[in-house]
Coordinates of C-alpha atoms and ligand atoms in Angstrom, one line a residue:
X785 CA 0.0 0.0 0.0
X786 CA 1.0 3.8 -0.8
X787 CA 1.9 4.1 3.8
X788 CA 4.5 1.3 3.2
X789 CA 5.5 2.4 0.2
X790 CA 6.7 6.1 1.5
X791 CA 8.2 4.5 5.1
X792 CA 10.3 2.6 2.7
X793 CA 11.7 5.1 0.6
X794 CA 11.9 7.2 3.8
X795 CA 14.0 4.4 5.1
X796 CA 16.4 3.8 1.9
X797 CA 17.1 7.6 2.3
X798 CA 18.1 7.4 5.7
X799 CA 20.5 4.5 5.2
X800 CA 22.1 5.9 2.3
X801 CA 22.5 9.5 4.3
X802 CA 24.3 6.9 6.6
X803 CA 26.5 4.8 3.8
X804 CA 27.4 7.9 2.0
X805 CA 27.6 10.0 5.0
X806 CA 25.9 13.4 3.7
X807 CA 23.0 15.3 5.4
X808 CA 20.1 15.0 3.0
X809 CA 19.3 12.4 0.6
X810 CA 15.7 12.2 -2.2
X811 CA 15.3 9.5 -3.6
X812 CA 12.4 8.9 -6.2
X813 CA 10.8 5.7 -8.1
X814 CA 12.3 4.2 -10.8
X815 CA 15.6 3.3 -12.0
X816 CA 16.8 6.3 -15.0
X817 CA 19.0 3.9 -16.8
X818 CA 15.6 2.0 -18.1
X819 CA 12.9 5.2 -18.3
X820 CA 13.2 8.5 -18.8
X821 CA 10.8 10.2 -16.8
X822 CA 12.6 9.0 -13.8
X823 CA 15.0 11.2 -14.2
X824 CA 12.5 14.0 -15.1
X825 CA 11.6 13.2 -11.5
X826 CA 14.3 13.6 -10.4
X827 CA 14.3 17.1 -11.9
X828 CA 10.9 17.9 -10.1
X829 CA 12.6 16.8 -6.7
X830 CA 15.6 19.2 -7.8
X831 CA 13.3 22.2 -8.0
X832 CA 11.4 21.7 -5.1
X833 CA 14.6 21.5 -3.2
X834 CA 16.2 24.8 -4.9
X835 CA 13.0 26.5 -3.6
X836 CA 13.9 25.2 -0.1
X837 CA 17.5 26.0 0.0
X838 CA 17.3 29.9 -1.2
X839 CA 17.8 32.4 1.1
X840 CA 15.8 36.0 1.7
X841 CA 18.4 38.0 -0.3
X842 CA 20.2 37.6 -3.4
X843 CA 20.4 34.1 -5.0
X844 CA 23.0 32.9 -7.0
X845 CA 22.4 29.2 -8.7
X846 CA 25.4 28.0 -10.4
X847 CA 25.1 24.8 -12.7
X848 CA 27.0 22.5 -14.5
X849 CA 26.0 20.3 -18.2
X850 CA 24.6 17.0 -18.3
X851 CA 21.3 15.6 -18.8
X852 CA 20.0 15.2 -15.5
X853 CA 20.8 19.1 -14.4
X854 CA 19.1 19.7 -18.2
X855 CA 16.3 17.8 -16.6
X856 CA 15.9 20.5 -13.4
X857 CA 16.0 23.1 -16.0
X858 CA 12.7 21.5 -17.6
X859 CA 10.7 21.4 -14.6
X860 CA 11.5 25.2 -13.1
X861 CA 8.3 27.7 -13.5
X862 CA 8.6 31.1 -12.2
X863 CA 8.5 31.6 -8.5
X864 CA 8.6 35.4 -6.7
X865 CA 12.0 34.3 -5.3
X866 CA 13.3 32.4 -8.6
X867 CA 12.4 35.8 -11.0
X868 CA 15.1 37.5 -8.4
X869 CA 17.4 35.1 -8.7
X870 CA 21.2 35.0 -10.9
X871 CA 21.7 31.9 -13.1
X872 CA 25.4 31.0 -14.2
X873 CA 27.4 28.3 -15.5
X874 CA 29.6 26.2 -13.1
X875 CA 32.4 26.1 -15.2
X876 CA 33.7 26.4 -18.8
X877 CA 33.5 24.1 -21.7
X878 CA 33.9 20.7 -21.1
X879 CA 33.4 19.3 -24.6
X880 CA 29.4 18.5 -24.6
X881 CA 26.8 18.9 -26.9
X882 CA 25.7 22.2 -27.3
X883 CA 22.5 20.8 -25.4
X884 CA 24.5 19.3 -22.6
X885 CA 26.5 22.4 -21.9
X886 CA 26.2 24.4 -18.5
X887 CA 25.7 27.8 -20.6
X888 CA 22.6 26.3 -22.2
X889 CA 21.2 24.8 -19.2
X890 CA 21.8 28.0 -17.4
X891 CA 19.8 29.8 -20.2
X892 CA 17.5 27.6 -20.2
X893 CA 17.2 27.5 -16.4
X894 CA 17.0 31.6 -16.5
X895 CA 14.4 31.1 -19.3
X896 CA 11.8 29.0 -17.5
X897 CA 12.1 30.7 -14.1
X898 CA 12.1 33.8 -15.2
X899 CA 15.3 34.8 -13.9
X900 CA 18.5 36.7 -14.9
X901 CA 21.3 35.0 -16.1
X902 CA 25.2 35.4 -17.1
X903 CA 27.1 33.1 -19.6
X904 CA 30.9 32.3 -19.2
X905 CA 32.1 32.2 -23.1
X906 CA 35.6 30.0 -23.2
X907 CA 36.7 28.1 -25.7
X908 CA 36.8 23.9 -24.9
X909 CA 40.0 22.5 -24.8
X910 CA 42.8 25.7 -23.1
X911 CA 46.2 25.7 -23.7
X912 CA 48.3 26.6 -20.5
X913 CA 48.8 30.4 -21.9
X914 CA 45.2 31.1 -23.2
X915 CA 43.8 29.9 -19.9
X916 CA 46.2 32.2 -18.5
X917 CA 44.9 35.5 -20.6
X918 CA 41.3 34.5 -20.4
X919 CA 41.7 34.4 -16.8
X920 CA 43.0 38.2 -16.5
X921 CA 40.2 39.6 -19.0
X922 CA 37.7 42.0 -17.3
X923 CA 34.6 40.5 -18.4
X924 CA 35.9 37.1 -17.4
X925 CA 37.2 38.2 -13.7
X926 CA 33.5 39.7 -13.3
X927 CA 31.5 36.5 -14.0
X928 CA 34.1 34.5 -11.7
X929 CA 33.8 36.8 -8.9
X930 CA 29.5 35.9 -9.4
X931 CA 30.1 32.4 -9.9
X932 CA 32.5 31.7 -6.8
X933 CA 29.9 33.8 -4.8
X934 CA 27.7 31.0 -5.4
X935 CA 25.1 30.3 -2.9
X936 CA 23.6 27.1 -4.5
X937 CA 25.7 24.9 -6.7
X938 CA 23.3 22.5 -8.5
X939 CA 25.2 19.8 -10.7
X940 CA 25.5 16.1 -12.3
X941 CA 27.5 12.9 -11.5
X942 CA 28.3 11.1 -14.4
X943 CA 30.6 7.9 -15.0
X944 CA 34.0 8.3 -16.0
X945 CA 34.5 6.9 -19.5
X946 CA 30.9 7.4 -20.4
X947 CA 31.2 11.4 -19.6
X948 CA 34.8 10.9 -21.5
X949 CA 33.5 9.5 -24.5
X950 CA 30.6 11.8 -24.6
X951 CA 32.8 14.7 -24.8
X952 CA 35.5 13.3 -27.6
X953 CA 38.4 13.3 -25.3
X954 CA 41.7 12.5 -26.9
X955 CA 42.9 8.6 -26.6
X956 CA 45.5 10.3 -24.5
X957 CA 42.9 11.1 -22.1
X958 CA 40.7 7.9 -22.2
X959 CA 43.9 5.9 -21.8
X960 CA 44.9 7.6 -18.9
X961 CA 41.4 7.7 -17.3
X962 CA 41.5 3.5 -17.2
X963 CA 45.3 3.6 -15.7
X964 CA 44.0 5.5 -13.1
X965 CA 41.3 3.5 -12.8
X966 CA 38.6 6.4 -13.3
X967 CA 35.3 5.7 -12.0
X968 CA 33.6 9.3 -11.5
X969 CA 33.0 12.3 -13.1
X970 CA 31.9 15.8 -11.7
X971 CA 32.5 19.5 -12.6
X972 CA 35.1 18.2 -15.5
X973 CA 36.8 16.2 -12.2
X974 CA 37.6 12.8 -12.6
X975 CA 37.8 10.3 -9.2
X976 CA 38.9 6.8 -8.7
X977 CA 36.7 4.7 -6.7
X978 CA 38.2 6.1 -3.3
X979 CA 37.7 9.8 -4.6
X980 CA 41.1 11.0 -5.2
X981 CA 40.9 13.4 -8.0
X982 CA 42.8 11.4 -10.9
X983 CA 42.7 14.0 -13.9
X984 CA 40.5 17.6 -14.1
X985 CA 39.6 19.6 -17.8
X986 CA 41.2 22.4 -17.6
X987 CA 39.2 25.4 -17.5
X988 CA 38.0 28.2 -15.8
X989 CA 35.1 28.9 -13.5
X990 CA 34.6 26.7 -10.5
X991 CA 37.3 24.5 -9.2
X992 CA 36.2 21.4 -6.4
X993 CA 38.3 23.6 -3.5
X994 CA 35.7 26.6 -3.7
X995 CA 32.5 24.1 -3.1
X996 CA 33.3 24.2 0.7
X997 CA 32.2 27.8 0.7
X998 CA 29.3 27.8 -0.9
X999 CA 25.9 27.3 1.3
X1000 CA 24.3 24.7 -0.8
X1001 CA 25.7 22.1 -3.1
X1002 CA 22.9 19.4 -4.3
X1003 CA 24.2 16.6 -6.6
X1004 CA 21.8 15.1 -9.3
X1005 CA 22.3 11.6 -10.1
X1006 CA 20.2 9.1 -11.0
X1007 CA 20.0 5.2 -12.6
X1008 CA 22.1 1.7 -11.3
X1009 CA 24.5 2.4 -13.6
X1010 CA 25.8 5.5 -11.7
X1011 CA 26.0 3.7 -8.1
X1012 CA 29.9 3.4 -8.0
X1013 CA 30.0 7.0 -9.2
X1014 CA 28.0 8.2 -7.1
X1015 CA 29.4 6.5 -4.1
X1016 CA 33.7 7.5 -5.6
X1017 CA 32.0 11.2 -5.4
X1018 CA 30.9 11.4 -2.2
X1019 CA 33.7 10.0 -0.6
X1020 CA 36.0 13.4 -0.7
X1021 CA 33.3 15.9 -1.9
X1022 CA 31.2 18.0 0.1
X1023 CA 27.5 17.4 -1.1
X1024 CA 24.5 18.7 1.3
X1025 CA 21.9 16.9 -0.9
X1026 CA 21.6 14.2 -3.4
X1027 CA 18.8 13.5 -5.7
X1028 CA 18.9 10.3 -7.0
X1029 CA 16.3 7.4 -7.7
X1030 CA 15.4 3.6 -6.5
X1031 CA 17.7 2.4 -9.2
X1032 CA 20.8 3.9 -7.7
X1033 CA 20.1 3.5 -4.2
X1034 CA 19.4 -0.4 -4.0
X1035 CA 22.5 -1.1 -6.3
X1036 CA 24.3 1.5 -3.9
X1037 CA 22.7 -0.3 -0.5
X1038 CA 23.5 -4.0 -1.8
Ligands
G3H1422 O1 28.4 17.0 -16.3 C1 27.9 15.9 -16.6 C2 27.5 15.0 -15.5 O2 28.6 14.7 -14.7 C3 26.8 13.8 -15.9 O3 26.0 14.0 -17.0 O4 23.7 14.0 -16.2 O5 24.1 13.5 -18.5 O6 24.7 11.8 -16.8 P1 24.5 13.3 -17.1

């Protein structure tokens, strides 16, 4: 019955709070890796969430690509405190899909909520020296200074050589990601299965050390085949929140 069916899920979020030791855990039907809608859930328990976690004042919500935070960015509608609030990109290109990309999400995010929202414009794959000179640039410094002022970081957890393929990384790249034994992938980070960052995109925006000072950081990841992800990322990153679904948390809780 519907009772039974709520203490459960209840009760699967409270043991995976325990197994992955963060604070607050949602945890919808389904498994995303078979339907789709489940991780369209997973975007409607996203947005009720953001609502929850904004404060009085000026709200900055940073996001990263991917298709589950592209998800979250379907299911916003416009909210008093949303239509206030600043939309920007996490960090810069990671070598996605135009569709996939934090600027378009943001956009889109902006868009549906009603909100303002900035765009961080850098090229995919930095050399050394043009990271360096994009870094100095006026317009650049500004949206940095917005971005690590962050009060709510929203973003995805993908698996390492999945998110590697998906964004045409160099053989060079996908070789080393299996030496190191890559499991995770978040932000343009790469973890092995005890967290240790084993190789990071180089680009600009937010880097994994500013997350400890920012107020809210909610992690969106969904379907069985993210479980050992899901579990790498948690073990060195700070997350307040995850939003994941039935498929991840029983393979997780096995
Ligand atoms: O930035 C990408 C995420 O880490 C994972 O992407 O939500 O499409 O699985 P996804």
């Amino acid at each position: 019955d519907v009772m039974k069916e709520v203490f459960d899920t209840r009760a699967m979020e409270e043991d995976l709070q325990k197994k992955l030791g963060i604070p607050e855990v949602h945890i919808v039907p389904g498994n995303s890796d078979e339907y789709s809608w489940v991780q369209q859930e997973m975007g409607r328990a996203c947005v009720s969430l953001i609502k929850r976690k904004m404060i009085s004042k000026e709200n900055i919500l940073a996001v990263t690509g991917g298709t589950s935070i592209a998800a979250v960015a379907e299911m916003l509608v416009p909210d008093s405190d949303l239509k206030e609030a600043l939309f920007v990109p996490a960090r810069g290109g990671l070598g996605e899909q135009v569709e996939n990309q934090a600027n378009t999400i943001c956009a889109t995010m902006a868009r549906k909520a009603m909100g303002s929202y900035r765009l961080l414009h850098v090229p995919d794959q930095l050399s050394k020296e043009a990271y360096e000179s994009l870094i100095n640039e006026d317009s650049v410094q500004q949206i940095l200074k917005l971005i690590k002022s962050a009060t709510i970081v929203i973003h995805g957890i993908g698996e390492a050589q999945t998110m590697a393929e998906r964004r045409n990384s160099s053989d060079e790249v996908l070789r080393n990601l299996k030496d190191t034994k890559a499991v995770a992938e978040a932000f343009g980070y790469y973890f092995n299965e005890s967290g240790d960052i084993v190789h990071k995109v180089l680009t600009i925006g937010l880097q994994l050390e500013d997350l400890k000072n920012i107020p809210h950081v909610i992690s969106v990841a969904g379907g069985a085949s993210k479980a050992q992800s899901i579990q790498a990322y948690m073990k060195q990153c700070p997350s307040e929140v995850l939003v994941t679904d039935e498929g991840a948390a029983k393979e997780i809780l096995k």
